[in-house]
Structure formats: C-alpha cells, structure tokens
Amino acid sequence: MGEERPIRMEVRVELKPGVLDAEAESIEKSLGLLGISHVRHVTTARIYDLDFVDVTAADAQRLADEAVERLLANPVIHRVTVRAATP
Amino acid sequence: MGEERPIRMEVRVELKPGVLDAEAESIEKSLGLLGISHVRHVTTARIYDLDFVDVTAADAQRLADEAVERLLANPVIHRVTVRAATP
C-alpha cells in the first residue's frame, strides 16, 4: 500500500481594497519603465499551500482556517480565501 | 457601452524544489508550536495578477511572459506559471 495522499489546502492572502499595496504599485511603475504597456492594474497575493495528512477533508478545512486566524493573516488588512487544491 | 473588461493574467512565482523556503519552514514550526497538527509540508508562492486592457488574449499572454522574464522572477531560483484568470 502506498503512502496516504495529502490533502492540500490553498490559503490565499491578499490586501483588502483600500490598503496600500506598495509592491504592486512598484511593479506597475517598473512595467511602464520597461515599456510593458497595457497594464491597467496589478494586485499581489501570498499563497500558503498546507499539506495535511491523516485527517478528513473537513478537519483539513478547519485546521487551515485556524492557521489563518492564528498565524497567516491579519484580519485588519487581509482578505483571505481557503480552498482545497491538488498537490 | 461599458468599459472594456480587462484580461487578467495570474503569475504564480514559487521557489524551485531544493531552494530553501525559509518562510515555509518558519510556518511549519510555528504551526507545530500552536498545536495545529497533521501538517506534513508547507509551500509558499507569490501571486501577481496583471490586468491588461486594449489587448488580445494572445498579447496579454506575451506581455505577461515578458514581465516575468524581465521583472517578476529569477529563473535561477523560481518556477513560474502564467495562466488566464477571472478578474
């Protein structure tokens, strides 16, 4: 029997609308200076892929939500989406 | 007539296998300390969503590839995927 396949939860953390995304603004400016045109807007996000083993899909969702709340995001400035993904 | 809907290209930049992901290691350790168990592995990635206007889908792909090559990633350490996404 093979090893259990992990359950991957993809956590996407981005800044809320209205919070300054300095990296995105810097990229917009740099793209213009490089002559890469037609870019109206840039947004950035951070992805955390959490691979869980020996848990149910429901437990993986719950643990990922807990990781977001306690470690990965700041609810004041971040908007977070958590979804199951393929490892 | 409404404004043209932008074409969003999602650029995902992650570290190649074998390149140390210090943030991911720190998160793995912190999750353990917080008692959030069953996490076998964490990987991180950076997302850049580029919204193009007044271009064809093919041009948006070409411009996104150029942005990756000239600004967003380092081919020595990064693995990059570019795909069309929904704004």
Short mmCIF file of C-alpha atoms in Angstrom, two decimals:
data_model
loop_
_atom_site.label_atom_id
_atom_site.label_comp_id
_atom_site.label_asym_id
_atom_site.label_seq_id
_atom_site.Cartn_x
_atom_site.Cartn_y
_atom_site.Cartn_z
CA MET A 1 0.00 0.00 0.00
CA GLY A 2 1.26 3.47 -0.86
CA GLU A 3 1.61 6.41 1.45
CA GLU A 4 -1.55 8.37 2.10
CA ARG A 5 -2.04 11.21 -0.35
CA PRO A 6 -2.03 14.54 1.47
CA ILE A 7 -4.97 16.93 1.42
CA ARG A 8 -3.76 20.28 0.18
CA MET A 9 -5.48 23.45 1.37
CA GLU A 10 -4.51 26.58 -0.54
CA VAL A 11 -4.62 29.74 1.55
CA ARG A 12 -4.60 32.94 -0.48
CA VAL A 13 -3.86 36.11 1.50
CA GLU A 14 -4.26 39.48 -0.20
CA LEU A 15 -4.60 43.04 0.99
CA LYS A 16 -8.11 44.42 1.41
CA PRO A 17 -9.22 47.03 -1.11
CA GLY A 18 -8.07 50.40 0.16
CA VAL A 19 -4.93 49.07 1.86
CA LEU A 20 -1.81 50.32 0.09
CA ASP A 21 -0.11 47.55 -1.91
CA ALA A 22 3.34 49.11 -2.24
CA GLU A 23 4.80 46.14 -4.11
CA ALA A 24 2.01 46.24 -6.69
CA GLU A 25 2.46 49.97 -7.22
CA SER A 26 6.19 49.50 -7.64
CA ILE A 27 5.58 46.76 -10.23
CA GLU A 28 3.11 48.92 -12.16
CA LYS A 29 5.69 51.69 -12.34
CA SER A 30 8.51 49.33 -13.30
CA LEU A 31 6.46 47.69 -16.07
CA GLY A 32 5.82 51.13 -17.52
CA LEU A 33 9.52 52.00 -17.40
CA LEU A 34 10.32 48.69 -19.15
CA GLY A 35 7.87 49.52 -21.92
CA ILE A 36 5.49 46.69 -20.99
CA SER A 37 2.27 48.57 -21.62
CA HIS A 38 -1.50 47.97 -21.46
CA VAL A 39 -1.32 47.01 -17.77
CA ARG A 40 -4.14 48.83 -16.06
CA HIS A 41 -3.69 47.36 -12.61
CA VAL A 42 -1.53 44.94 -10.62
CA THR A 43 -2.51 43.14 -7.45
CA THR A 44 -0.38 40.81 -5.37
CA ALA A 45 -1.22 37.92 -3.10
CA ARG A 46 0.59 35.42 -0.95
CA ILE A 47 -0.19 31.72 -1.28
CA TYR A 48 0.37 29.19 1.51
CA ASP A 49 -0.18 25.59 0.47
CA LEU A 50 -0.73 23.46 3.56
CA ASP A 51 -0.45 19.69 3.02
CA PHE A 52 -2.36 17.76 5.66
CA VAL A 53 -2.10 14.04 6.36
CA ASP A 54 -4.18 11.65 8.46
CA VAL A 55 -7.17 14.00 8.53
CA THR A 56 -10.57 14.20 6.86
CA ALA A 57 -11.30 16.93 4.33
CA ALA A 58 -13.48 18.67 6.93
CA ASP A 59 -10.66 18.58 9.50
CA ALA A 60 -8.18 19.93 6.95
CA GLN A 61 -10.54 22.84 6.27
CA ARG A 62 -10.94 23.51 10.00
CA LEU A 63 -7.19 23.34 10.68
CA ALA A 64 -6.43 25.62 7.72
CA ASP A 65 -8.98 28.14 8.97
CA GLU A 66 -7.35 28.00 12.40
CA ALA A 67 -3.88 28.52 10.86
CA VAL A 68 -5.19 31.59 9.04
CA GLU A 69 -6.75 33.02 12.17
CA ARG A 70 -3.79 32.38 14.47
CA LEU A 71 -0.78 32.79 12.18
CA LEU A 72 -1.14 33.53 8.48
CA ALA A 73 -3.30 36.64 8.21
CA ASN A 74 -4.20 39.87 9.90
CA PRO A 75 -7.96 40.45 9.67
CA VAL A 76 -7.49 44.21 9.84
CA ILE A 77 -5.72 44.40 6.49
CA HIS A 78 -6.03 40.99 4.81
CA ARG A 79 -8.72 39.27 2.79
CA VAL A 80 -8.29 35.50 2.83
CA THR A 81 -9.65 32.63 0.76
CA VAL A 82 -9.11 28.99 1.65
CA ARG A 83 -9.84 26.21 -0.84
CA ALA A 84 -8.93 22.60 -1.45
CA ALA A 85 -6.29 22.23 -4.17
CA THR A 86 -4.44 19.42 -5.91
CA PRO A 87 -0.95 18.74 -4.50
CA MET B 1 -21.30 50.99 -23.85
CA GLY B 2 -19.44 49.88 -20.77
CA GLU B 3 -15.72 49.97 -20.21
CA GLU B 4 -13.74 47.11 -21.70
CA ARG B 5 -13.35 44.22 -19.32
CA PRO B 6 -9.66 43.65 -18.52
CA ILE B 7 -7.87 40.40 -19.29
CA ARG B 8 -6.33 39.12 -16.08
CA MET B 9 -3.15 37.06 -16.24
CA GLU B 10 -2.24 35.35 -12.98
CA VAL B 11 1.50 34.91 -12.49
CA ARG B 12 2.44 32.42 -9.79
CA VAL B 13 6.07 32.53 -8.64
CA GLU B 14 7.36 29.84 -6.31
CA LEU B 15 10.77 28.58 -5.32
CA LYS B 16 12.18 25.62 -7.23
CA PRO B 17 12.38 22.34 -5.34
CA GLY B 18 15.66 22.29 -3.45
CA VAL B 19 15.75 26.05 -2.86
CA LEU B 20 15.32 26.82 0.83
CA ASP B 21 11.88 28.29 1.59
CA ALA B 22 12.66 29.90 4.94
CA GLU B 23 9.17 31.36 5.36
CA ALA B 24 7.56 27.95 4.80
CA GLU B 25 9.90 26.32 7.33
CA SER B 26 9.11 29.01 9.85
CA ILE B 27 5.38 28.48 9.32
CA GLU B 28 5.70 24.70 9.74
CA LYS B 29 7.50 25.23 13.04
CA SER B 30 5.01 27.85 14.25
CA LEU B 31 2.01 25.68 13.39
CA GLY B 32 3.52 22.89 15.47
CA LEU B 33 4.09 25.25 18.40
CA LEU B 34 0.47 26.44 18.13
CA GLY B 35 -0.75 22.84 18.29
CA ILE B 36 -2.07 22.89 14.72
CA SER B 37 -1.03 19.38 13.78
CA HIS B 38 -1.22 16.99 10.82
CA VAL B 39 0.60 19.47 8.56
CA ARG B 40 3.22 17.47 6.70
CA HIS B 41 4.51 20.25 4.49
CA VAL B 42 4.05 23.93 3.71
CA THR B 43 4.96 25.69 0.48
CA THR B 44 4.62 29.38 -0.31
CA ALA B 45 4.13 31.25 -3.55
CA ARG B 46 3.72 34.82 -4.69
CA ILE B 47 0.85 35.76 -6.98
CA TYR B 48 0.90 38.75 -9.31
CA ASP B 49 -2.40 39.45 -11.04
CA LEU B 50 -1.81 41.64 -14.08
CA ASP B 51 -4.94 43.26 -15.57
CA PHE B 52 -4.45 44.14 -19.23
CA VAL B 53 -6.67 46.38 -21.32
CA ASP B 54 -6.88 47.03 -25.07
CA VAL B 55 -5.03 43.83 -25.95
CA THR B 56 -5.91 40.41 -27.33
CA ALA B 57 -5.64 37.34 -25.13
CA ALA B 58 -2.50 36.32 -27.05
CA ASP B 59 -0.90 39.73 -26.46
CA ALA B 60 -1.77 39.59 -22.77
CA GLN B 61 -0.04 36.20 -22.54
CA ARG B 62 3.03 37.53 -24.37
CA LEU B 63 3.24 40.68 -22.22
CA ALA B 64 2.82 38.67 -19.01
CA ASP B 65 5.61 36.31 -20.10
CA GLU B 66 7.80 39.34 -20.80
CA ALA B 67 7.00 40.82 -17.36
CA VAL B 68 8.02 37.53 -15.75
CA GLU B 69 11.27 37.37 -17.67
CA ARG B 70 12.27 40.99 -17.15
CA LEU B 71 10.89 41.80 -13.69
CA LEU B 72 8.91 39.29 -11.67
CA ALA B 73 11.05 36.17 -11.40
CA ASN B 74 14.60 34.92 -11.22
CA PRO B 75 14.98 31.81 -13.38
CA VAL B 76 17.81 30.52 -11.21
CA ILE B 77 15.58 30.01 -8.18
CA HIS B 78 11.97 30.45 -9.31
CA ARG B 79 9.41 28.26 -11.00
CA VAL B 80 6.71 30.30 -12.69
CA THR B 81 3.26 29.54 -14.06
CA VAL B 82 1.19 32.05 -16.01
CA ARG B 83 -2.50 31.50 -16.69
CA ALA B 84 -5.58 33.47 -17.62
CA ALA B 85 -7.82 34.15 -14.61
CA THR B 86 -11.12 35.86 -13.90
CA PRO B 87 -10.78 39.42 -12.60
#
